[in-house]
Coordinates of C-alpha atoms and ligand atoms in Angstrom, one line a residue:
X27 CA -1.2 22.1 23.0
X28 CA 2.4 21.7 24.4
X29 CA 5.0 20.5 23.0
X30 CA 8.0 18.4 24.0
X31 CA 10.7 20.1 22.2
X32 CA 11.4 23.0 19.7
X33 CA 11.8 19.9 17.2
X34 CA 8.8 18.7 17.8
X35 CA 6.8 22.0 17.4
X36 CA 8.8 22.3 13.8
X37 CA 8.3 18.9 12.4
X38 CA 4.1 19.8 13.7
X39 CA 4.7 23.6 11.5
X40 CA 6.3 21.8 8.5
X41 CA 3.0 19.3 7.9
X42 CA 1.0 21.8 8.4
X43 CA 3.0 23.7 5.7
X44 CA 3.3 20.8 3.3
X45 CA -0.5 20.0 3.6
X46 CA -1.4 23.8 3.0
X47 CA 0.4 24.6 0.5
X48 CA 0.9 21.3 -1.8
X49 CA -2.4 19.4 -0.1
X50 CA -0.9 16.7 1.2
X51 CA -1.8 15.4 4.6
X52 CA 0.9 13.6 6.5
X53 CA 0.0 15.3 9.4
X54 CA -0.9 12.1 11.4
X55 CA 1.8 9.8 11.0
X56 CA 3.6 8.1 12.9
X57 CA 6.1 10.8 14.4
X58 CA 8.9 8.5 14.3
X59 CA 8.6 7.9 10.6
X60 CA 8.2 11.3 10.0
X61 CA 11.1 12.2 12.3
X62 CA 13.3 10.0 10.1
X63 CA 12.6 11.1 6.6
X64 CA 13.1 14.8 7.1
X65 CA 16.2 13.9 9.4
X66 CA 17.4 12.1 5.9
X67 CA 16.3 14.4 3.9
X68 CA 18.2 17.3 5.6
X69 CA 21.6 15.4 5.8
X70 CA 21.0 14.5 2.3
X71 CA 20.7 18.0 1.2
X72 CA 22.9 19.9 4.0
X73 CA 19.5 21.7 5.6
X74 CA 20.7 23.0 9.2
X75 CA 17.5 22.3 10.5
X76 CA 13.8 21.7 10.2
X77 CA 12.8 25.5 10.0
X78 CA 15.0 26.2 7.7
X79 CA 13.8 22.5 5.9
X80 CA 10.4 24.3 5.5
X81 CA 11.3 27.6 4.1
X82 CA 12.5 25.4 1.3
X83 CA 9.4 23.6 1.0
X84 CA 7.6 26.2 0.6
X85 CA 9.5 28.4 -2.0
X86 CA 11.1 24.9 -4.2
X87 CA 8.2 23.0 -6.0
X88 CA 11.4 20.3 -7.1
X89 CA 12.5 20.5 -3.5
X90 CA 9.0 19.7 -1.8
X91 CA 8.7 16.9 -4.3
X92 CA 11.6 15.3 -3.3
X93 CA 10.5 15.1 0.2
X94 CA 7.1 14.2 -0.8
X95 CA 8.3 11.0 -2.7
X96 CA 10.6 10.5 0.9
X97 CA 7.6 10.4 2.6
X98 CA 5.9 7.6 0.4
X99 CA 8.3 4.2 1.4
X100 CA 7.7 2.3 -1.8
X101 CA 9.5 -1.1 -0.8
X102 CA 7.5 -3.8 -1.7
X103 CA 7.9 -7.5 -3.4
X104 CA 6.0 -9.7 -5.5
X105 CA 4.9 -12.7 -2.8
X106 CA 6.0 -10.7 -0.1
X107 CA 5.4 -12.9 3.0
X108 CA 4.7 -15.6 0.9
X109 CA 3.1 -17.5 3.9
X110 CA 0.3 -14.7 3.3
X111 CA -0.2 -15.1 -0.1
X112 CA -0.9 -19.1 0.2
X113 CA -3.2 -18.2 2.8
X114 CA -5.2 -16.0 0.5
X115 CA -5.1 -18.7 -1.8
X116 CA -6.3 -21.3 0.3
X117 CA -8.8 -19.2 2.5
X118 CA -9.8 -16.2 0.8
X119 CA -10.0 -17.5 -2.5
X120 CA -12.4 -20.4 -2.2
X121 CA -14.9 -17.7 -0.3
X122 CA -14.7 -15.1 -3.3
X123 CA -15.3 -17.6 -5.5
X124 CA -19.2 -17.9 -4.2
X125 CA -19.7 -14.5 -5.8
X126 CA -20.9 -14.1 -9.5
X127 CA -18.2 -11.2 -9.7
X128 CA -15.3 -9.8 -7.3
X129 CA -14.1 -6.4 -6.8
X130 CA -11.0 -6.0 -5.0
X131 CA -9.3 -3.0 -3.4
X132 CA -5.6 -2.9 -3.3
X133 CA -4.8 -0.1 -1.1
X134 CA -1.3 1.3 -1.1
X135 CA -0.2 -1.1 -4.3
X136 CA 3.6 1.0 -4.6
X137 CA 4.8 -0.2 -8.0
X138 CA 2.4 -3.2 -8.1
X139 CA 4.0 -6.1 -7.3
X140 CA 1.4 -6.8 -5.0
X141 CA -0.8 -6.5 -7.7
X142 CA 0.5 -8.9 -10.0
X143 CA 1.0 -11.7 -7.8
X144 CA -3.0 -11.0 -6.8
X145 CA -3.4 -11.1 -10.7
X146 CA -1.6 -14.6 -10.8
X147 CA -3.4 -16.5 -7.9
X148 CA -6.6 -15.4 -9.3
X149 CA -5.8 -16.4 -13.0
X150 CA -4.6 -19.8 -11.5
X151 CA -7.7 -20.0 -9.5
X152 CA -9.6 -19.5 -12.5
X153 CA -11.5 -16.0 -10.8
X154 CA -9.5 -13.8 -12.7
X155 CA -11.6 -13.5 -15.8
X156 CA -14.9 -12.2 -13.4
X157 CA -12.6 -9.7 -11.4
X158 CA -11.7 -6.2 -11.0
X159 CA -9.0 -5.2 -9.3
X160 CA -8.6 -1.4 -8.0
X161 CA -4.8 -0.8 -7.5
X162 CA -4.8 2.5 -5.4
X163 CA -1.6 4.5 -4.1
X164 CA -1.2 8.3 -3.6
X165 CA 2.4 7.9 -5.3
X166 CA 1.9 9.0 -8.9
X167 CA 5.4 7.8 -9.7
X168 CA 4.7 4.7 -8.3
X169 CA 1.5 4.1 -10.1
X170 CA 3.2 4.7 -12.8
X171 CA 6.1 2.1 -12.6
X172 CA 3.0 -0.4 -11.5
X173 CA 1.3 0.3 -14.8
X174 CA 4.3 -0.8 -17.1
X175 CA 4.8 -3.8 -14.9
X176 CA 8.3 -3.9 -15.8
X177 CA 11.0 -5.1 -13.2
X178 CA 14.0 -6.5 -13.4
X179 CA 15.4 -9.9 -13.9
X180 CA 17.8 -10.2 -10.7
X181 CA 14.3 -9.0 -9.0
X182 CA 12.8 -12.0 -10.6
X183 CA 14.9 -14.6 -9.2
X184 CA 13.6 -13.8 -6.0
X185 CA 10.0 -13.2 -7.0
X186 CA 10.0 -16.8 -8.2
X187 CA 11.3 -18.4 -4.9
X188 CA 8.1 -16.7 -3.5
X189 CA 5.9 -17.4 -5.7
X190 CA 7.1 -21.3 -5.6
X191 CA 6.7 -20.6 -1.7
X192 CA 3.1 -19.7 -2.0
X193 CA 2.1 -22.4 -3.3
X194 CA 2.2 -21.3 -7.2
X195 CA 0.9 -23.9 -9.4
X196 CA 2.8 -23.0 -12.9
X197 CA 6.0 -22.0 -14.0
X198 CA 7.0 -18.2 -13.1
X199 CA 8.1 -17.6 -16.2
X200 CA 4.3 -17.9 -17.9
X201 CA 3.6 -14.6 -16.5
X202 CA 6.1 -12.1 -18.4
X203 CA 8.7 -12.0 -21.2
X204 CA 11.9 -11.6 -20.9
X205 CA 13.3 -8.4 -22.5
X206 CA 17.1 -7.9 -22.4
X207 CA 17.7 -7.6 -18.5
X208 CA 13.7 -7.1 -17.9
X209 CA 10.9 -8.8 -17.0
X210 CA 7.9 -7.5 -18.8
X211 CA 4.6 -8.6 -17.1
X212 CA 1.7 -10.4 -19.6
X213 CA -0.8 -8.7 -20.9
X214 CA -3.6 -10.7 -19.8
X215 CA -2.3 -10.2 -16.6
X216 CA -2.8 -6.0 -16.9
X217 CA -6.6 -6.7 -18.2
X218 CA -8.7 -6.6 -15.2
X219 CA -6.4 -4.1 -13.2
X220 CA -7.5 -0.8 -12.8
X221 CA -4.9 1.6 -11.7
X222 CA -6.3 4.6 -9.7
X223 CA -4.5 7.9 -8.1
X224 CA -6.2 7.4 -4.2
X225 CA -5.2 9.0 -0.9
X226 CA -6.1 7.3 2.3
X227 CA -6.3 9.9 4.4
X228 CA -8.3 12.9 2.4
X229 CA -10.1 10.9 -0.1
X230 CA -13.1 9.1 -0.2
X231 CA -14.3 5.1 0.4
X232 CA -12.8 3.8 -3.0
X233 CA -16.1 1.4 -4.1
X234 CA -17.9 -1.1 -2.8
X235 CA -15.5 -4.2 -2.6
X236 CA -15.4 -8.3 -1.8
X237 CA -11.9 -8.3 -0.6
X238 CA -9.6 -5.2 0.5
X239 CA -5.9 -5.4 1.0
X240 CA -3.6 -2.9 2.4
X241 CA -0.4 -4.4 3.9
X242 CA 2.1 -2.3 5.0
X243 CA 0.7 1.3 4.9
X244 CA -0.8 1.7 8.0
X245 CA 2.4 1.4 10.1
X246 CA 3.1 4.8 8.8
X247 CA -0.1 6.1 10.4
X248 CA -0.7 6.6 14.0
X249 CA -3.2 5.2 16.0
X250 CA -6.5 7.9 14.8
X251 CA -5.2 7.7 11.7
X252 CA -5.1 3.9 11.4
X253 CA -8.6 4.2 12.7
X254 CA -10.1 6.7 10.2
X255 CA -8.8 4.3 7.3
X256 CA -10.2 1.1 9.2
X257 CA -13.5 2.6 9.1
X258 CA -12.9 3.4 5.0
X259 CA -12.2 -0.2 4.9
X260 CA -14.8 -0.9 7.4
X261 CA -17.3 1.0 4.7
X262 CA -15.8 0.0 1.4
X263 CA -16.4 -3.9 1.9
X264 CA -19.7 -5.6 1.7
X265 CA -20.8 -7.3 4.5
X266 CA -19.1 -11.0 4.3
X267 CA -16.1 -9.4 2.7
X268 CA -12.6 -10.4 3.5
X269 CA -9.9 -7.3 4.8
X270 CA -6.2 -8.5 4.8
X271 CA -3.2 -6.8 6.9
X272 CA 0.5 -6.5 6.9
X273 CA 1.8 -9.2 9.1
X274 CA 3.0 -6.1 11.7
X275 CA -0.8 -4.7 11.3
X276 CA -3.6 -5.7 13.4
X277 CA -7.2 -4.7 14.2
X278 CA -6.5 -4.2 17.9
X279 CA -6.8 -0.6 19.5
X280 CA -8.8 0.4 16.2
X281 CA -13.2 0.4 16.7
X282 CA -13.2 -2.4 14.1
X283 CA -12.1 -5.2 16.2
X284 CA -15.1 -6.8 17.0
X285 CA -16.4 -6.0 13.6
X286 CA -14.4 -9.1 12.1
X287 CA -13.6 -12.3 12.5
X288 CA -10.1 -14.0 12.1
X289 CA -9.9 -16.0 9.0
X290 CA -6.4 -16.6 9.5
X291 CA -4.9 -14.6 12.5
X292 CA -1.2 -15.3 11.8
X293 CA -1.6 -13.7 7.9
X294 CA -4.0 -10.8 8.9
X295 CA -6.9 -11.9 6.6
X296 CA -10.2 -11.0 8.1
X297 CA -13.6 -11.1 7.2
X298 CA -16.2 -8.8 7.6
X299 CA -19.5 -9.7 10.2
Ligands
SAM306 C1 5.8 0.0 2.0 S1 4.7 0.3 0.6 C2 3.7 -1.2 0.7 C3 3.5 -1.8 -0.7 C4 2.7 -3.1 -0.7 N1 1.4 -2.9 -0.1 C5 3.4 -4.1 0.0 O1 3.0 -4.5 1.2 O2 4.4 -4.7 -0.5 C6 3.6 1.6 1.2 C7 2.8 2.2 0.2 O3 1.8 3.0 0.8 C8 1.6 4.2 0.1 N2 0.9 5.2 0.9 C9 1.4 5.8 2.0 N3 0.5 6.7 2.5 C10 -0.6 6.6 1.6 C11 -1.8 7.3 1.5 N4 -2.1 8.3 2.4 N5 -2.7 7.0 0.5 C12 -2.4 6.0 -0.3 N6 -1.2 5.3 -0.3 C13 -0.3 5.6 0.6 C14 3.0 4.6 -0.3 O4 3.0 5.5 -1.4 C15 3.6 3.2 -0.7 O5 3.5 3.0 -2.0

């Protein structure tokens, strides 16, 4: 194979160095989000350039981990795209609700804000209590933050505009206690999560599920990439299931898009032939 420039032949050597030596496989993401990270990660830490970027990976553990956790965007929101979230309540919802029991997959779950608003419109729609939810993400520290379910109060102001948004039926405050400048998310909420160390590209279908969500992951992946994990997805739900996208995700260009229909094309929820 060619390549383009000198950079490009680096950035290709430095993957292949990170996933060799520490296991990790970012070696089919998107270039450009790759391209930015370790751009940001040498100014940050005065690197001259990318070969000299991967002699450091290679010989500092603390180093490496740094840029692993660069590589792993973590931005998320409780009710993010609120729009999506009422649509899951008024679409999804009433379909999962035909099943004695749900399992749901929440793929790429960051520090679980996506989880717990899934937690709330399920407790409000009275599923919660026959539901599992696997919260998956390869980002131990993140998983980690999820599990306490601990965020902070400014956050919450703006959690509870979007959770008004999305058509939330209570007040926002039933669902955590304040603590000093924190927000500490309910127990009952926490019951029926299961948090689980996952990666989407080297590990394995997750279980066998009745809803899957993974909103914004896959625009770090390129096109193969976002393909091999549509067909985990593909495999994971049971037939009849219901697969929901990031708004700037989509099923075209993948081998799964006749393999759904639209539920609600605007919000990326699907459901499985
Ligand atoms: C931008 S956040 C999205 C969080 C949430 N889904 C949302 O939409 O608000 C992307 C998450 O995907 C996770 N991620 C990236 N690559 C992954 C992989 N290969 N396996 C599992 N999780 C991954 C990151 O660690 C990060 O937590």
């Amino acid at each position: 194979m060619k390549y383009k420039d000198t950079s490009e032949l680096e950035i290709t050597l430095l993957l292949e160095a990170v996933y060799r030596k520490y296991g990790y496989d970012f070696r089919h993401y998107s270039e450009a989000h790759i391209r930015r990270r370790i751009m940001n990660r040498m100014a940050l830490s005065g690197l001259k350039d990318i070969s000299q970027m991967q002699s450091m990976i290679l010989k500092d553990e603390t180093f490496a981990f740094k840029f692993l956790q660069d590589l792993s965007i973590t931005v998320t929101e409780m009710f993010r795209d609120s729009g999506f979230f009422k649509s899951l309540r008024e679409n999804a919802i009433p379909l999962l609700k035909t099943f004695p029991f749900v399992k749901i997959w929440l793929a790429g779950c960051s520090t679980g804000e996506e989880v717990y608003s899934m937690a709330i419109i399920l407790m409000e729609e009275g599923l919660y209590e026959r539901t599992t939810i696997y919260a998956t993400d390869f980002n131990q520290q993140a998983l980690n933050k999820a599990k306490e379910g601990i965020f902070s109060d400014e956050l919450m102001k703006k959690y509870n505009e979007n959770y008004q948004l999305s058509g939330g039926k209570k007040s926002f405050s039933n669902y955590y206690t304040s603590n000093y400048s924190h927000a500490v998310m309910t127990q009952s909420l926490k019951k029926n999560i299961v948090w689980t160390n996952h990666n989407l590209v080297i590990d394995n279908v997750f279980t066998q599920a009745h809803l899957v969500l993974c909103r914004n992951v896959l625009i770090y992946f390129n096109r193969d990439l976002q393909n091999k994990v549509q067909k985990l997805f593909f495999d994971s739900l049971i037939n009849g299931g219901v697969l929901c996208l990031g708004t700037k995700e989509c099923l075209h260009f993948t081998n799964f898009n006749n393999a759904y229909t639209d539920i609600d094309k605007k919000h990326r929820v699907f459901k499985k032939k």
